[in-house]
C-alpha positions as a Python dict, from the first residue, in 0.01 Angstrom:
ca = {
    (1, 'X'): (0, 0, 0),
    (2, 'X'): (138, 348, -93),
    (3, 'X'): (224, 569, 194),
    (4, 'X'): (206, 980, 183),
    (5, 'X'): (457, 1128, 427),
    (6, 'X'): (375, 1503, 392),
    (7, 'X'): (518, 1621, 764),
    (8, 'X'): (866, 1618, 668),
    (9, 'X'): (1038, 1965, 857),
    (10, 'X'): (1328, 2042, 645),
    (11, 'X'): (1649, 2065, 795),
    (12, 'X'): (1945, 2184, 616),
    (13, 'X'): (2287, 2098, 746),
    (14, 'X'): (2485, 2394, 726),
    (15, 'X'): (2826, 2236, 740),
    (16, 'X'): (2714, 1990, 448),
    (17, 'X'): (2613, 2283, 247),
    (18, 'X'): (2876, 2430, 272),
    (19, 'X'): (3085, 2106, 173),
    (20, 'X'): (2834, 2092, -154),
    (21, 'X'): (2959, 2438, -233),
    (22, 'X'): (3290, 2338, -201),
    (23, 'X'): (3421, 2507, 117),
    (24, 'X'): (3677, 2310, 306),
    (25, 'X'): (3669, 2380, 711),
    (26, 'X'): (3981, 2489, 830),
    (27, 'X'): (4095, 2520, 482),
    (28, 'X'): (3911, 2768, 304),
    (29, 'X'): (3911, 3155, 397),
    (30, 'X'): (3555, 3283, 439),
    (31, 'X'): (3552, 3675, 580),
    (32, 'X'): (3219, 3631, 854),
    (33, 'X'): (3018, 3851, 635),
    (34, 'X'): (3055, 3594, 365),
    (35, 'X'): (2949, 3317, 593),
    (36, 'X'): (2674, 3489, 753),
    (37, 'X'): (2530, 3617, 430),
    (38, 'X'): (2507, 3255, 274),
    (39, 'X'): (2368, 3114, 628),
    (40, 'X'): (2041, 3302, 554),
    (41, 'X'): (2020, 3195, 208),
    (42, 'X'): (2025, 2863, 339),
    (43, 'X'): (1767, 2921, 563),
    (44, 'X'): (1566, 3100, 320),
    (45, 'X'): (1576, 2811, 132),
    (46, 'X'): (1464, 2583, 378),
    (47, 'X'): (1186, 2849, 417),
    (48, 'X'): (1087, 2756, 70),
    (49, 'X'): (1102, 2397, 62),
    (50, 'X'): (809, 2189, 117),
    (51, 'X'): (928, 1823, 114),
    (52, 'X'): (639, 1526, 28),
    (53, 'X'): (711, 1155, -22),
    (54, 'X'): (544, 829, -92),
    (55, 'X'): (681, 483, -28),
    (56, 'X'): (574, 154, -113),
    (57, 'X'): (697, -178, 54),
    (58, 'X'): (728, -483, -185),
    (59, 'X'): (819, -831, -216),
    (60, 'X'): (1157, -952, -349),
    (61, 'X'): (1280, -1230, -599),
    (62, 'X'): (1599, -1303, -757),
    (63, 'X'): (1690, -1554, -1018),
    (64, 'X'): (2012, -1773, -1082),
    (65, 'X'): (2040, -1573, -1374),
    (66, 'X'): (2100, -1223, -1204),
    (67, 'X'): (1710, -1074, -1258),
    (68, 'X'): (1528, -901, -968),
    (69, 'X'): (1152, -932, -901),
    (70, 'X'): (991, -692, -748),
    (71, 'X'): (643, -797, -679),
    (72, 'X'): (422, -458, -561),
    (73, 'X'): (136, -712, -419),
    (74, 'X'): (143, -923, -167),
    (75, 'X'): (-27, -1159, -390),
    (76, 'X'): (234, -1164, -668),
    (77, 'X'): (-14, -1146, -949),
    (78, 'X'): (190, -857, -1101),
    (79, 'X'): (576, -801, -1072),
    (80, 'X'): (821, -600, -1217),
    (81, 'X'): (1170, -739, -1359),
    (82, 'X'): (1491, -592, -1314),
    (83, 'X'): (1851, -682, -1469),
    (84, 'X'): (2112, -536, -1337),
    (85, 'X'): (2432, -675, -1183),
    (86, 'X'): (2557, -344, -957),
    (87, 'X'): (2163, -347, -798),
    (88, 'X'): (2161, -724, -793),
    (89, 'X'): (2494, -706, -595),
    (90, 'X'): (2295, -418, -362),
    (91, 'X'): (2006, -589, -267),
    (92, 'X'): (2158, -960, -178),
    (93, 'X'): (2066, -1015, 153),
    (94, 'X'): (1716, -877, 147),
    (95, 'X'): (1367, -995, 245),
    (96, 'X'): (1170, -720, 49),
    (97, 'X'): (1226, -364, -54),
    (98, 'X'): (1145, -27, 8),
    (99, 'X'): (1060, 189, -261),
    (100, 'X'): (1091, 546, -162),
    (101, 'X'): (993, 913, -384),
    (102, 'X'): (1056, 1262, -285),
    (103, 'X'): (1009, 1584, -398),
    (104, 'X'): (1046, 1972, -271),
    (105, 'X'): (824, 2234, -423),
    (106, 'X'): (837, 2408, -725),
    (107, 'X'): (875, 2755, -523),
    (108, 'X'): (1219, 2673, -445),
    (109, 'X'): (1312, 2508, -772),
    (110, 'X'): (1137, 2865, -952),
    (111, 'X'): (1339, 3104, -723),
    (112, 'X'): (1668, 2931, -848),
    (113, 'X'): (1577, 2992, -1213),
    (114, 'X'): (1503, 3368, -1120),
    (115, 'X'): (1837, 3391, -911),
    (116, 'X'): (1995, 3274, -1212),
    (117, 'X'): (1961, 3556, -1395),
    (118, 'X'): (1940, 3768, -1140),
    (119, 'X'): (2255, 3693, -885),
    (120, 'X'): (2444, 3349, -938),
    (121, 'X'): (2587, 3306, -618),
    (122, 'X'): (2243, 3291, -455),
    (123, 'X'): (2145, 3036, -684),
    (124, 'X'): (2401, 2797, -600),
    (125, 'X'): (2356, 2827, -283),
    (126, 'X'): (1969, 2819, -345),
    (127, 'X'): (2041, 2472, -560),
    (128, 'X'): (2294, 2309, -288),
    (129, 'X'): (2078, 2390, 16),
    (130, 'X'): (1761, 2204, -183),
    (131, 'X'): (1926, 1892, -286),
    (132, 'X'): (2116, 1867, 106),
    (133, 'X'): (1746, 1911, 224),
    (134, 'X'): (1585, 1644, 13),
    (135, 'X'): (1897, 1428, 134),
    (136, 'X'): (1779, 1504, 452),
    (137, 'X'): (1441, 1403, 373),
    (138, 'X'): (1510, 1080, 239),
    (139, 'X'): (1679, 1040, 601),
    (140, 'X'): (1377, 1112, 790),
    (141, 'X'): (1177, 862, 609),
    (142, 'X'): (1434, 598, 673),
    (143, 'X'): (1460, 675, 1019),
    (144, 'X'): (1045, 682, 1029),
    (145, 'X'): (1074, 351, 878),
    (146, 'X'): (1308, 193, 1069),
    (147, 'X'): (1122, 278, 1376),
    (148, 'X'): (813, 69, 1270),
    (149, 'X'): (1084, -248, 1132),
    (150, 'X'): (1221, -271, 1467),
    (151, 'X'): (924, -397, 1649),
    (152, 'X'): (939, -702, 1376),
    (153, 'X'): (1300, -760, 1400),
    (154, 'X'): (1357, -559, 1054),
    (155, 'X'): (1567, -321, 967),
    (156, 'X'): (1662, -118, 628),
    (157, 'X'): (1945, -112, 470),
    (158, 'X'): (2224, 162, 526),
    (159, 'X'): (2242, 297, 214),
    (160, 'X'): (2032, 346, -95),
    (161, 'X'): (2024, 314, -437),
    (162, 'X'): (1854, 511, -714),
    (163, 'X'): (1773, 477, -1107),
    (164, 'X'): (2096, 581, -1310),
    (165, 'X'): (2327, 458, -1030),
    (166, 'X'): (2552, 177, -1168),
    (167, 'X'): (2393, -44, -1456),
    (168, 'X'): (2073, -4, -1302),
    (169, 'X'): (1908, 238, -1631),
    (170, 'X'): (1741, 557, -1581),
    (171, 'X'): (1456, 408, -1779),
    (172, 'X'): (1361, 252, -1480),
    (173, 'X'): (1314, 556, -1308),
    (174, 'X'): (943, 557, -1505),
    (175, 'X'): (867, 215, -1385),
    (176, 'X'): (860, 319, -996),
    (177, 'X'): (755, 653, -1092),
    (178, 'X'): (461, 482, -1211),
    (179, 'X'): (457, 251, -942),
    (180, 'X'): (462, 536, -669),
    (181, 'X'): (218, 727, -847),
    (182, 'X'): (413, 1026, -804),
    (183, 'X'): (221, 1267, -1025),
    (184, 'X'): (-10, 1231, -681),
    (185, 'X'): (252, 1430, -516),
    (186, 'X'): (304, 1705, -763),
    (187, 'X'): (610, 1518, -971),
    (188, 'X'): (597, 1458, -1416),
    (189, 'X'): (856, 1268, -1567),
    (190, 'X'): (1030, 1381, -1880),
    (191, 'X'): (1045, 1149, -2208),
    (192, 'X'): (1441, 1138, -2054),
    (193, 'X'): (1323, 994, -1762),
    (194, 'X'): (1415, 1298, -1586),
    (195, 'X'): (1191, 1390, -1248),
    (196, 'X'): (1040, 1753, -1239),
    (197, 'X'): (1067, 1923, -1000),
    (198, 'X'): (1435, 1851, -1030),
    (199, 'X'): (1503, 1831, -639),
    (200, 'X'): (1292, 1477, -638),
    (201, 'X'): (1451, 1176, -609),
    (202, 'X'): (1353, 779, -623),
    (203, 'X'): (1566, 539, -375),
    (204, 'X'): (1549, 190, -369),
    (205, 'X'): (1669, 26, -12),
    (206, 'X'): (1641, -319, 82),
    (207, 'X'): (1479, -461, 401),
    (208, 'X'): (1647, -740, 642),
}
């Protein structure tokens, strides 16, 4: 059954942010002007963001061969199938999967293209402090889940993986799109398989 997490409070890690934008600590000079200037853009930009996800929990097959079947029902009626070694590698291990989608608003992602032509610097900061965010995010939801896993003796995975990422194609970024129903949650897919808003993100995690 899908799930709609809409109470996600953004939190933007300054010090990551600051990574993204390529400051070193104790390594890159930053007069406290600077700093404190591109502090409130961060914040303003968590002002802006307004995170919603979905997430779907399904049942997992692999064959001899090196597919992946990800059944969406409990019933197995339908499934989808996967080939792809890196993912294949990934997921050994698990019991089912989580299928997770996220997305900030389109008021943050339309600021960015105005700060673009209006003063760069903002932007970038505007476009690092979204995607940490959404990182964030994707955290939260994990954590949320794990919570409810523990009282069954489950647990997700660490780490996540995401259409694009190894051999695992971007095309299949329309086949959980689909699955997650994401247009629900204000998200459209490109013919490229590219999410819009562009902050949104698919991750695949296993459960054990």
């Amino acid at each position: 059954m899908l799930r709609y997490i809409d109470n996600i409070i953004p939190r933007p890690d300054h010090k990551v942010i600051f990574s993204r934008l390529g400051y070193k600590q104790n390594q890159t000079e930053l007069d406290e002007a600077a700093r404190k200037e591109i502090i409130s853009w961060i914040n303003e930009a968590a002002s802006l963001v307004k995170l919603r996800g979905v997430t779907l929990e399904c049942n997992l097959d692999t064959t001899d061969d090196g597919k992946i079947l990800i059944y969406p029902e409990s019933s197995r009626r339908e499934k989808i199938e996967i080939t792809s070694s890196s993912f294949y590698k990934f997921i050994s291990g698990a019991k089912k999967i989580l299928v997770i989608g996220i997305t900030c608003s389109n008021q943050i992602m339309d600021l960015i293209e105005k700060e673009q032509k209006e003063n760069m610097t903002k932007a970038v900061v505007f476009d690092a402090a979204a995607g940490e965010i959404v990182d964030s995010g994707l955290d939260y939801i994990v954590s949320f889940y794990n919570k409810e896993l523990i009282r069954k003796s489950e647990k997700l995975f660490s780490k996540r993986f995401s259409p694009g990422y190894g051999d695992l194609s971007l095309e299949t970024q329309k086949v959980f799109y689909d699955l997650l129903e994401m247009k629900k949650i204000g998200v459209d897919i490109t013919p490229g398989f590219m999410l819009i808003p562009q902050k949104s993100v698919i991750a695949l995690t296993g459960i054990s």
